[in-house]
Short mmCIF file of C-alpha atoms and ligand atoms in Angstrom, two decimals:
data_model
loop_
_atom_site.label_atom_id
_atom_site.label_comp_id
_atom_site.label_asym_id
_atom_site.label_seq_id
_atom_site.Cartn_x
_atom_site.Cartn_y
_atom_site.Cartn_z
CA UNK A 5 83.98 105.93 67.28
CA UNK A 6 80.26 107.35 66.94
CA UNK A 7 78.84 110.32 66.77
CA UNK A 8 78.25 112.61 69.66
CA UNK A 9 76.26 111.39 71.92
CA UNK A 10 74.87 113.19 75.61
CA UNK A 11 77.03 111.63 78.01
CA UNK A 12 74.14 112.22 80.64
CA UNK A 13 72.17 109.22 78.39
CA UNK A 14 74.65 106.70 79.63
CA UNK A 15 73.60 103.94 81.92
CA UNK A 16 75.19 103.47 84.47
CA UNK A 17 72.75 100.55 86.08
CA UNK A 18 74.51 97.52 85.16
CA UNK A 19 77.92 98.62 86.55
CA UNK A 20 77.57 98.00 90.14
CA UNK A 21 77.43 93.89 89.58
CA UNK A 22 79.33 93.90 87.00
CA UNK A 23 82.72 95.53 88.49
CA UNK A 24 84.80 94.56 90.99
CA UNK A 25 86.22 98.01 92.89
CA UNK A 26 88.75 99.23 94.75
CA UNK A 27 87.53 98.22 98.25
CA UNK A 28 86.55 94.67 97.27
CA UNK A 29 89.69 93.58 96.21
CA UNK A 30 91.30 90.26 98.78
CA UNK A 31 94.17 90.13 99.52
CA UNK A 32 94.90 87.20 97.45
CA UNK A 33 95.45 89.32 94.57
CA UNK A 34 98.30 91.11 95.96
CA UNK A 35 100.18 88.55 96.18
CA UNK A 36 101.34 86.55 92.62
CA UNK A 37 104.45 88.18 90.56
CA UNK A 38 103.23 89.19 87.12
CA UNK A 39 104.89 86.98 84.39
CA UNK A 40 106.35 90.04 82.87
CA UNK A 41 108.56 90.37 86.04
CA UNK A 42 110.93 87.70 84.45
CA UNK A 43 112.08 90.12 81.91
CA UNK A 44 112.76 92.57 84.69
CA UNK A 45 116.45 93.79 83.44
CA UNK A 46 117.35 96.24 86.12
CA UNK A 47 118.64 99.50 84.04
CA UNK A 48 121.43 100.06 86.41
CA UNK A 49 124.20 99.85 85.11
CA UNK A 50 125.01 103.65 84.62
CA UNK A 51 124.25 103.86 88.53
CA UNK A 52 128.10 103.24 89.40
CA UNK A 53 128.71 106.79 88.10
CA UNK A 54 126.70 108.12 89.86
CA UNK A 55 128.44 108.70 92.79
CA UNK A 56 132.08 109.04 93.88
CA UNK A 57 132.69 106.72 97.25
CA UNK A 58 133.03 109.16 99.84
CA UNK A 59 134.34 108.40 103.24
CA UNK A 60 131.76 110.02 105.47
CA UNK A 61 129.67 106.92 105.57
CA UNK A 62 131.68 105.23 108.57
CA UNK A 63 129.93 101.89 107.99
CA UNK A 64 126.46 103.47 108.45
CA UNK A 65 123.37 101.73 107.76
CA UNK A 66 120.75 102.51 105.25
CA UNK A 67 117.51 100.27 105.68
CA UNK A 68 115.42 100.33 102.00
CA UNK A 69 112.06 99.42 102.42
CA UNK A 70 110.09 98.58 98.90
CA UNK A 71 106.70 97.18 98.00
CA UNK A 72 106.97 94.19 95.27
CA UNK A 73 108.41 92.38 93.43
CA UNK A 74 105.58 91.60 91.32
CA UNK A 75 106.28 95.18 89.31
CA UNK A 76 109.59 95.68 86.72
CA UNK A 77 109.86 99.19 88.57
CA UNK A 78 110.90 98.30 91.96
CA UNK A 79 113.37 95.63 91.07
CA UNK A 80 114.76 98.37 89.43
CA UNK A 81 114.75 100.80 92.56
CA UNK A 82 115.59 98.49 94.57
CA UNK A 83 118.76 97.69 92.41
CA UNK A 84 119.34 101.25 91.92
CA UNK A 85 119.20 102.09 95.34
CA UNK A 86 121.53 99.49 96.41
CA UNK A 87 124.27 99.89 94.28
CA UNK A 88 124.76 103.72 94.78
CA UNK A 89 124.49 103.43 98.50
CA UNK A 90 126.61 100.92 98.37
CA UNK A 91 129.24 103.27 96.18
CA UNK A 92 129.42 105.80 98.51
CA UNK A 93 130.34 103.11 101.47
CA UNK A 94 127.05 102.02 103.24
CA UNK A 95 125.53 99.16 104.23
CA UNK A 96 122.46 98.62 102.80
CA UNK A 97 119.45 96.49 104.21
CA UNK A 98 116.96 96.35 101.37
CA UNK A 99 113.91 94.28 101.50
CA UNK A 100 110.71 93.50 99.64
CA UNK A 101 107.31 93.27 101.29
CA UNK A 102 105.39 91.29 98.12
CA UNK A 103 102.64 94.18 98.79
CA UNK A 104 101.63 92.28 102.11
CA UNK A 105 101.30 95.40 104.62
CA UNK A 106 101.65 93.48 107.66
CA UNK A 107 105.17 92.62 106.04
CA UNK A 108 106.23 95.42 105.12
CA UNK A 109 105.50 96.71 108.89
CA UNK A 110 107.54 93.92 110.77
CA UNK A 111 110.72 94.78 108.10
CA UNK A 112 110.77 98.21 108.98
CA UNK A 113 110.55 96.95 112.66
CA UNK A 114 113.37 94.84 112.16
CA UNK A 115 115.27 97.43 110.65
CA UNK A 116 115.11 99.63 113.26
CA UNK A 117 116.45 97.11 116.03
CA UNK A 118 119.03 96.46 113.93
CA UNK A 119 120.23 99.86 113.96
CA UNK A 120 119.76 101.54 110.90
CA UNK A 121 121.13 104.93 110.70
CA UNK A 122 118.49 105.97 108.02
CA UNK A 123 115.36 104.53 106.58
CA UNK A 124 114.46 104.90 102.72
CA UNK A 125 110.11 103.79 102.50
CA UNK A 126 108.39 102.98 99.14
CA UNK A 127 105.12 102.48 101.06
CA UNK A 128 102.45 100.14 100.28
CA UNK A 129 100.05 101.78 102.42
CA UNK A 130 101.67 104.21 104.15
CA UNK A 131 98.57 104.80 106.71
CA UNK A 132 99.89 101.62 108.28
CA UNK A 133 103.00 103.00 108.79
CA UNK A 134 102.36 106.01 111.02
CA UNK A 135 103.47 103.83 114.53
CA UNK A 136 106.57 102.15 112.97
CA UNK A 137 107.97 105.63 111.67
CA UNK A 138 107.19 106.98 114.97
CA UNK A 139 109.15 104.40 116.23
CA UNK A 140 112.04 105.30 114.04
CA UNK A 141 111.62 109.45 115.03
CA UNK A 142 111.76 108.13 118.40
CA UNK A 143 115.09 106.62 118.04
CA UNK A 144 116.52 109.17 116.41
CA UNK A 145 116.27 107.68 112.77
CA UNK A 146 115.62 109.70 109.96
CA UNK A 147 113.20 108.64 107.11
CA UNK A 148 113.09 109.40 103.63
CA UNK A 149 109.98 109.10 101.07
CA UNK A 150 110.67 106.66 97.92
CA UNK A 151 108.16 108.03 95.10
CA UNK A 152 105.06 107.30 97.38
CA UNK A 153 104.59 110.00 99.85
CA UNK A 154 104.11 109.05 103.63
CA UNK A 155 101.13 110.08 104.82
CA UNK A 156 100.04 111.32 108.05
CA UNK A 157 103.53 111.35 110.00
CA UNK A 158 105.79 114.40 111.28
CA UNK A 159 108.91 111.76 111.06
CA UNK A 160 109.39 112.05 107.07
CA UNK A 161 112.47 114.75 106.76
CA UNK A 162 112.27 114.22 102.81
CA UNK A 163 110.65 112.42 99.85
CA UNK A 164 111.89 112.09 96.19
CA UNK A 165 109.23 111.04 93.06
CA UNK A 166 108.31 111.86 89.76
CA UNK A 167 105.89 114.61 89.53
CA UNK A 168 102.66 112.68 89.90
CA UNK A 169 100.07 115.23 89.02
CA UNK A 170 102.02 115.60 85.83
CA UNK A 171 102.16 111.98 85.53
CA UNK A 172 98.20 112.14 85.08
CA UNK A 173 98.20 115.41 82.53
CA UNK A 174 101.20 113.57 80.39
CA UNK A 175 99.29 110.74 79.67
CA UNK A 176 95.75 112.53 79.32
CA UNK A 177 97.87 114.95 76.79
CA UNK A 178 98.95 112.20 74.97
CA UNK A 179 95.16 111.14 74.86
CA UNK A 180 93.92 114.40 73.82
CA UNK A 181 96.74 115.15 71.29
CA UNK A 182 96.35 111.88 69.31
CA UNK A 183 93.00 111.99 68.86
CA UNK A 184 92.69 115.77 68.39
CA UNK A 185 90.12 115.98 70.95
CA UNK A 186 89.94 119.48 70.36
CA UNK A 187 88.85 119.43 66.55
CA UNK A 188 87.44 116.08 66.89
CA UNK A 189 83.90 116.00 65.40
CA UNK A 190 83.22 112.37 66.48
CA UNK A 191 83.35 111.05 69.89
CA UNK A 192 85.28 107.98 71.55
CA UNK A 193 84.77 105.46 73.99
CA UNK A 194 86.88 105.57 76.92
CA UNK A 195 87.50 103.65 80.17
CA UNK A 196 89.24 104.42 82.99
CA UNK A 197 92.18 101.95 85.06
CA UNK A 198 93.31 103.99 88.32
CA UNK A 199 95.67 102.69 90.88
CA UNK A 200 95.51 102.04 94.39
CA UNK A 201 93.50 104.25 97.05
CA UNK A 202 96.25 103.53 99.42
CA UNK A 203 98.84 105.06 97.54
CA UNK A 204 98.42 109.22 97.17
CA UNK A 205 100.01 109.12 93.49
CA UNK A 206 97.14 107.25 92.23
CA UNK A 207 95.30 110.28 93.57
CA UNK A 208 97.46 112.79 92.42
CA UNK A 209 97.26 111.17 88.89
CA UNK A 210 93.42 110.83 88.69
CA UNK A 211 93.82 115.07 88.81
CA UNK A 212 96.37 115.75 86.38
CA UNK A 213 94.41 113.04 83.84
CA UNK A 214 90.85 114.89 84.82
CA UNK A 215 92.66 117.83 84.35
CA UNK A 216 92.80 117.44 80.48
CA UNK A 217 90.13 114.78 79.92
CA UNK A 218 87.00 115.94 82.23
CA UNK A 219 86.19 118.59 79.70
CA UNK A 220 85.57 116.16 76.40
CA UNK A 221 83.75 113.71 79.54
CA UNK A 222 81.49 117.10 80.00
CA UNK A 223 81.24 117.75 76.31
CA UNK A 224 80.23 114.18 74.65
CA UNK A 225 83.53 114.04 72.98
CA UNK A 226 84.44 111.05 75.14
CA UNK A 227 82.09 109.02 76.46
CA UNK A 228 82.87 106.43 79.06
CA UNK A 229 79.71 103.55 78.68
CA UNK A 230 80.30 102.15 81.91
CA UNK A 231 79.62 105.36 83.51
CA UNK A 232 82.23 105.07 86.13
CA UNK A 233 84.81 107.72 85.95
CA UNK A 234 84.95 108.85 89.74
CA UNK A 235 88.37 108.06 91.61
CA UNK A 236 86.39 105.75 93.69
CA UNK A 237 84.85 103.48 90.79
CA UNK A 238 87.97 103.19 88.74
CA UNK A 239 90.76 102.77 91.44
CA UNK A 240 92.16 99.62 91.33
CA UNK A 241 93.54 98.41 95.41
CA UNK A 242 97.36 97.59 95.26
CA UNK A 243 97.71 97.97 91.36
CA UNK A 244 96.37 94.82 90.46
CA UNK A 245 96.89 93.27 87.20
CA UNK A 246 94.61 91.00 87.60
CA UNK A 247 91.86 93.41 88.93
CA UNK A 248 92.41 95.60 85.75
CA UNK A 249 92.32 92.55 83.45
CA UNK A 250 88.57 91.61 85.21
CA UNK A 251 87.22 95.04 85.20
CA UNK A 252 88.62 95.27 81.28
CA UNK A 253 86.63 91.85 80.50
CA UNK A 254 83.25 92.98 82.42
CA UNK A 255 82.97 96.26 80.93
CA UNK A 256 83.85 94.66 77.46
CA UNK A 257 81.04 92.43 77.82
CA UNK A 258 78.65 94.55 80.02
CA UNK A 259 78.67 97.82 77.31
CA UNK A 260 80.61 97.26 74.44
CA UNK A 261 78.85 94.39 72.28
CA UNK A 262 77.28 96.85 69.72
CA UNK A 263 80.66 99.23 69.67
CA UNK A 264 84.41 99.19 70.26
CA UNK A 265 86.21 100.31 73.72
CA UNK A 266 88.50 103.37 71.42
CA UNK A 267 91.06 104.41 74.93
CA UNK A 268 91.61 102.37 77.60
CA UNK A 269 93.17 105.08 79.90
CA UNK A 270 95.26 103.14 82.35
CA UNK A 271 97.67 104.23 85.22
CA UNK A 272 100.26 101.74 85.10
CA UNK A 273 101.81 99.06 82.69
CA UNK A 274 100.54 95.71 84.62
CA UNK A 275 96.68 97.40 84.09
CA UNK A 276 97.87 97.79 80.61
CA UNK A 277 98.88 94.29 80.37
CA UNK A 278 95.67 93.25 81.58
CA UNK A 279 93.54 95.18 79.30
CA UNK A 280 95.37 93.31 76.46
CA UNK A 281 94.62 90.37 77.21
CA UNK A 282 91.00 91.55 77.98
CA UNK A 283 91.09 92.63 74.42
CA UNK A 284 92.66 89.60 72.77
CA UNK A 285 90.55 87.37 74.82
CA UNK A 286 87.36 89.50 73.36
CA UNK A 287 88.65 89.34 69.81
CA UNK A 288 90.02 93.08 69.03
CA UNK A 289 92.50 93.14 66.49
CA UNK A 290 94.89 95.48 65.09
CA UNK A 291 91.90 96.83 63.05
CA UNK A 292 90.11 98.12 66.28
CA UNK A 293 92.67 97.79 68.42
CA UNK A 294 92.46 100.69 71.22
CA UNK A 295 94.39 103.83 72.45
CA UNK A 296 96.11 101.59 75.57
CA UNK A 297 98.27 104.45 77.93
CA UNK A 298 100.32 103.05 80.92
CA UNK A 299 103.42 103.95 83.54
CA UNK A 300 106.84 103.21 84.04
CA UNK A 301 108.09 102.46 80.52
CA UNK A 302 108.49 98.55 81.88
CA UNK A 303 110.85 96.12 79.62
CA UNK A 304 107.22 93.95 78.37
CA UNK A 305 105.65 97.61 78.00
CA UNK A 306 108.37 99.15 75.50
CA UNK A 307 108.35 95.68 73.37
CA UNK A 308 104.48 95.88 73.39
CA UNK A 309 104.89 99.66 72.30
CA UNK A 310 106.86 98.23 69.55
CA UNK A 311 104.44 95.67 68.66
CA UNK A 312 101.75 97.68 69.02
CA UNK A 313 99.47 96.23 71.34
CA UNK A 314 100.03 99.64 74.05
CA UNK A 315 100.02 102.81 72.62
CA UNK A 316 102.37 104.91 75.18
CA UNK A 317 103.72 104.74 78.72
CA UNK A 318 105.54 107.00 81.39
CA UNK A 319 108.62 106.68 81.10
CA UNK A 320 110.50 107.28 84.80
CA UNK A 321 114.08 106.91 85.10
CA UNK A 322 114.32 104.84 88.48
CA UNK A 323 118.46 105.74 88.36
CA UNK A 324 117.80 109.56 88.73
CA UNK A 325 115.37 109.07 91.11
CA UNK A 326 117.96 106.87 93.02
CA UNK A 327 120.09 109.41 92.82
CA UNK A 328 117.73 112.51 94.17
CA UNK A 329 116.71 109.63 96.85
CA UNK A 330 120.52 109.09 97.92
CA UNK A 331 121.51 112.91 98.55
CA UNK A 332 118.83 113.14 100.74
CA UNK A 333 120.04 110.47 102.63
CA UNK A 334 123.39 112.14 102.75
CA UNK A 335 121.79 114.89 103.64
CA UNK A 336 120.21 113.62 107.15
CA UNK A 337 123.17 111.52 107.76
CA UNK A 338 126.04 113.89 106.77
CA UNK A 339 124.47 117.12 107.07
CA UNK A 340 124.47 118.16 103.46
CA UNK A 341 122.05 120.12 101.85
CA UNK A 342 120.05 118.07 99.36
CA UNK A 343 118.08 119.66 96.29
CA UNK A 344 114.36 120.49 96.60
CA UNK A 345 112.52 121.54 94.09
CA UNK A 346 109.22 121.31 95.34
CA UNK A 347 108.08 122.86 99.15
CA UNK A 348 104.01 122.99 98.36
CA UNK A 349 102.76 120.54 96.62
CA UNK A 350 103.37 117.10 99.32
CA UNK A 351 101.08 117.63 101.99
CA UNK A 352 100.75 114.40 103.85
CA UNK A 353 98.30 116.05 106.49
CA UNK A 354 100.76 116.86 109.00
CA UNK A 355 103.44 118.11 107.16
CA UNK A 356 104.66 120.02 104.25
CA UNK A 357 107.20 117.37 103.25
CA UNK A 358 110.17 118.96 100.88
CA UNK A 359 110.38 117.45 97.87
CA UNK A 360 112.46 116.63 94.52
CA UNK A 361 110.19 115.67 91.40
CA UNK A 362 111.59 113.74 88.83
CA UNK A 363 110.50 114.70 85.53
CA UNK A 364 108.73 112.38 83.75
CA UNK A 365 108.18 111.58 80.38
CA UNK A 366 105.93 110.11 77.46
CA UNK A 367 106.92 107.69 74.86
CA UNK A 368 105.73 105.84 72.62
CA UNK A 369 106.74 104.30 69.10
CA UNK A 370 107.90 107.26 67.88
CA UNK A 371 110.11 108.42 70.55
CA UNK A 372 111.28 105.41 72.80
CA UNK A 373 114.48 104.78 70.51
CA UNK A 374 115.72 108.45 71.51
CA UNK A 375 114.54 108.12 75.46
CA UNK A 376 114.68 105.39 76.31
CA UNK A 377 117.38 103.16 73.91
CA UNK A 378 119.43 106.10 73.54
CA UNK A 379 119.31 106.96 77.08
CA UNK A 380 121.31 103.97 78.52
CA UNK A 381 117.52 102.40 79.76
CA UNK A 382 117.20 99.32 77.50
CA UNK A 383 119.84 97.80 74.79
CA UNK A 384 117.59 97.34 71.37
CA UNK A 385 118.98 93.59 72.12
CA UNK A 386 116.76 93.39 75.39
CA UNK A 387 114.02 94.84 73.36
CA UNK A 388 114.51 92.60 70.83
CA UNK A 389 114.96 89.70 73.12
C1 LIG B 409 104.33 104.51 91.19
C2 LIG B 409 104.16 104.05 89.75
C3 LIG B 409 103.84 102.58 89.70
C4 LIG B 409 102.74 102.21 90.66
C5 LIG B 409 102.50 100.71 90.70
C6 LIG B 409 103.13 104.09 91.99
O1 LIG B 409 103.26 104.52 93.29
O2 LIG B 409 104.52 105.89 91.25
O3 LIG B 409 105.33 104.34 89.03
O4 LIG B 409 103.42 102.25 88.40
O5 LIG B 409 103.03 102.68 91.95
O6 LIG B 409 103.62 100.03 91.16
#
């Protein structure tokens, strides 16, 4: 903390050699599993109630199409997806692409000329979809949107998430209510750990964070010494731990010898990971330990919650949004009506694609016993574990 200072004095010079941005990033860094993934315990076992086999699904098949491995979350989906599409009696093709693009193209090829009935995408870049779904449209196979919209493409019929814009104003609430940025008569440092350009809810999120936070940025009560807090300098290509951990080190180093980094405002657990061990590796302690914010309420992120070493997370129940996901696939293959609750807010620039937003939700040490313990998510033994 210091006193207010004009965030128009910042420099800004140093940052371009110092940082390594969104477009730089190789592909090599896509590729290796976090060490966290271990841990992944797939929350899934409420899933079976989900749904009641029905007899409709005449041995139809249901190609699911995720990103990684390399994230808790999508184990989980993946899981999730599987075993209630599997309950209601279809067959289920799900694959990983290990973020590779190229991948994930050729397994929604394959899927296709297998015969699929349906298609269920968690894009990595969905821009390199656009021929392979029109492929699908083409033969008559209807695609759904997993959390990450698909962009540019008339052959999406539906897409189920989390409300992503809220997303970005839960966590920069959670930033603004703990330190009472609104009474707060000293300033704090603050940097800024957004996710990939490719994928629209790292957009989305940058609004609903700028949303709440741009107004302290205008007013000196945060102040961001590294200067970048555009989209395009803080966006981090395919959600790269390692990326996050680099920038964390360089900006550490670069502009924050003489004072501590107060908020590291991150978009997902694996940047808050990184940032940790940016911090250890720079010597911050539990005395100046920072404000560290994150996504998807991973297994490592809750027991770091507990320990104390991130402050909060986003908690997203990837069961419900299995759920939402699977009706609309009942919907396109059995002609029921699935629920929408969002028609305006999912433009993917050639299409208003209908929606169902997930609510999600922030915890942290105070409330992650009642949300997520006591919601059937993780056993205190896991977290214990
Ligand atoms: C998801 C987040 C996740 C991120 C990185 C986003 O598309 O919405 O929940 O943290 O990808 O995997």
């Amino acid at each position: 903390m210091k006193k207010k200072v004009l965030s128009a004095l910042l420099s800004v010079a140093m940052v371009a050699t110092l940082l390594v941005g969104c477009g730089s990033s190789a592909e090599t860094e896509t590729a290796a599993p976090a060490a966290e993934t271990e841990e992944a315990a797939a929350p899934a076992a409420e899933t079976e109630e989900a749904a009641a086999p029905a007899a409709e699904s005449n041995g139809k098949k249901v190609g699911v199409a995720m990103p990684t491995q390399s994230s808790e979350r999508w184990i989980n989906d993946g899981a999730n997806m599987k075993a209630q599409l599997e309950a209601l009696g279809y067959e289920v093709d799900l694959q990983y692409a290990e973020d590779d693009v190229q991948a994930q193209v050729s397994q929604i090829e394959n899927m296709i000329a297998s015969g699929v009935n349906c298609l269920v995408i968690a894009s990595i870049d969905s821009s390199a979809l656009v021929n392979v779904e029109a492929q699908a449209k083409e033969a008559g196979i209807p695609i759904i949107a997993y959390d990450r919209l698909l962009m540019d493409t008339d052959a999406v019929s539906y897409y189920a998430t989390f409300d992503n814009k809220g997303v970005g104003t839960a966590i920069g609430k959670y930033i603004e209510e703990k330190k009472d940025l609104a009474n707060a008569t000293e300033s704090y440092t603050i940097e800024f750990f957004m996710g990939s350009p490719d994928d629209n809810n790292a957009h989305m999120l940058y609004a609903g964070l700028m949303e709440v936070l741009q107004p302290y940025l205008d007013n000196g009560t945060l102040v961001c010494k590294s200067g970048r807090t555009s989209f395009d300098d803080t966006c981090i290509l395919r959600w790269s731990q390692e990326t996050a951990q680099q920038n964390c080190e360089n900006y550490l180093t670069g502009f924050y010898a003489d004072e501590d980094l107060d908020i590291c405002a991150t978009a997902f657990d694996g940047f808050a990971y990184g940032c940790k061990a940016a911090l250890e590796g720079a010597g911050y302690t539990a005395e100046n330990w920072p404000l560290i914010t994150g996504q998807d309420a991973e297994l490592m992120a809750t027991k770091n919650i507990i320990a104390g070493t991130q402050t909060m997370s986003i908690y997203k129940d990837t069961r419900l949004l299995a759920e939402k996901c699977v009706t609309m696939v009942q919907a396109v293959l059995e002609g029921e009506e699935p629920e929408i609750n969002d028609t305006e807010q999912y433009n993917n620039n050639v299409i208003v694609v209908p929606s169902y937003l997930c609510t999600p939700v922030a915890v942290d040490k105070d409330n992650y016993k009642e949300i997520i313990v006591d919601g059937g998510y993780y056993t205190e033994e896991q977290l214990a574990e």
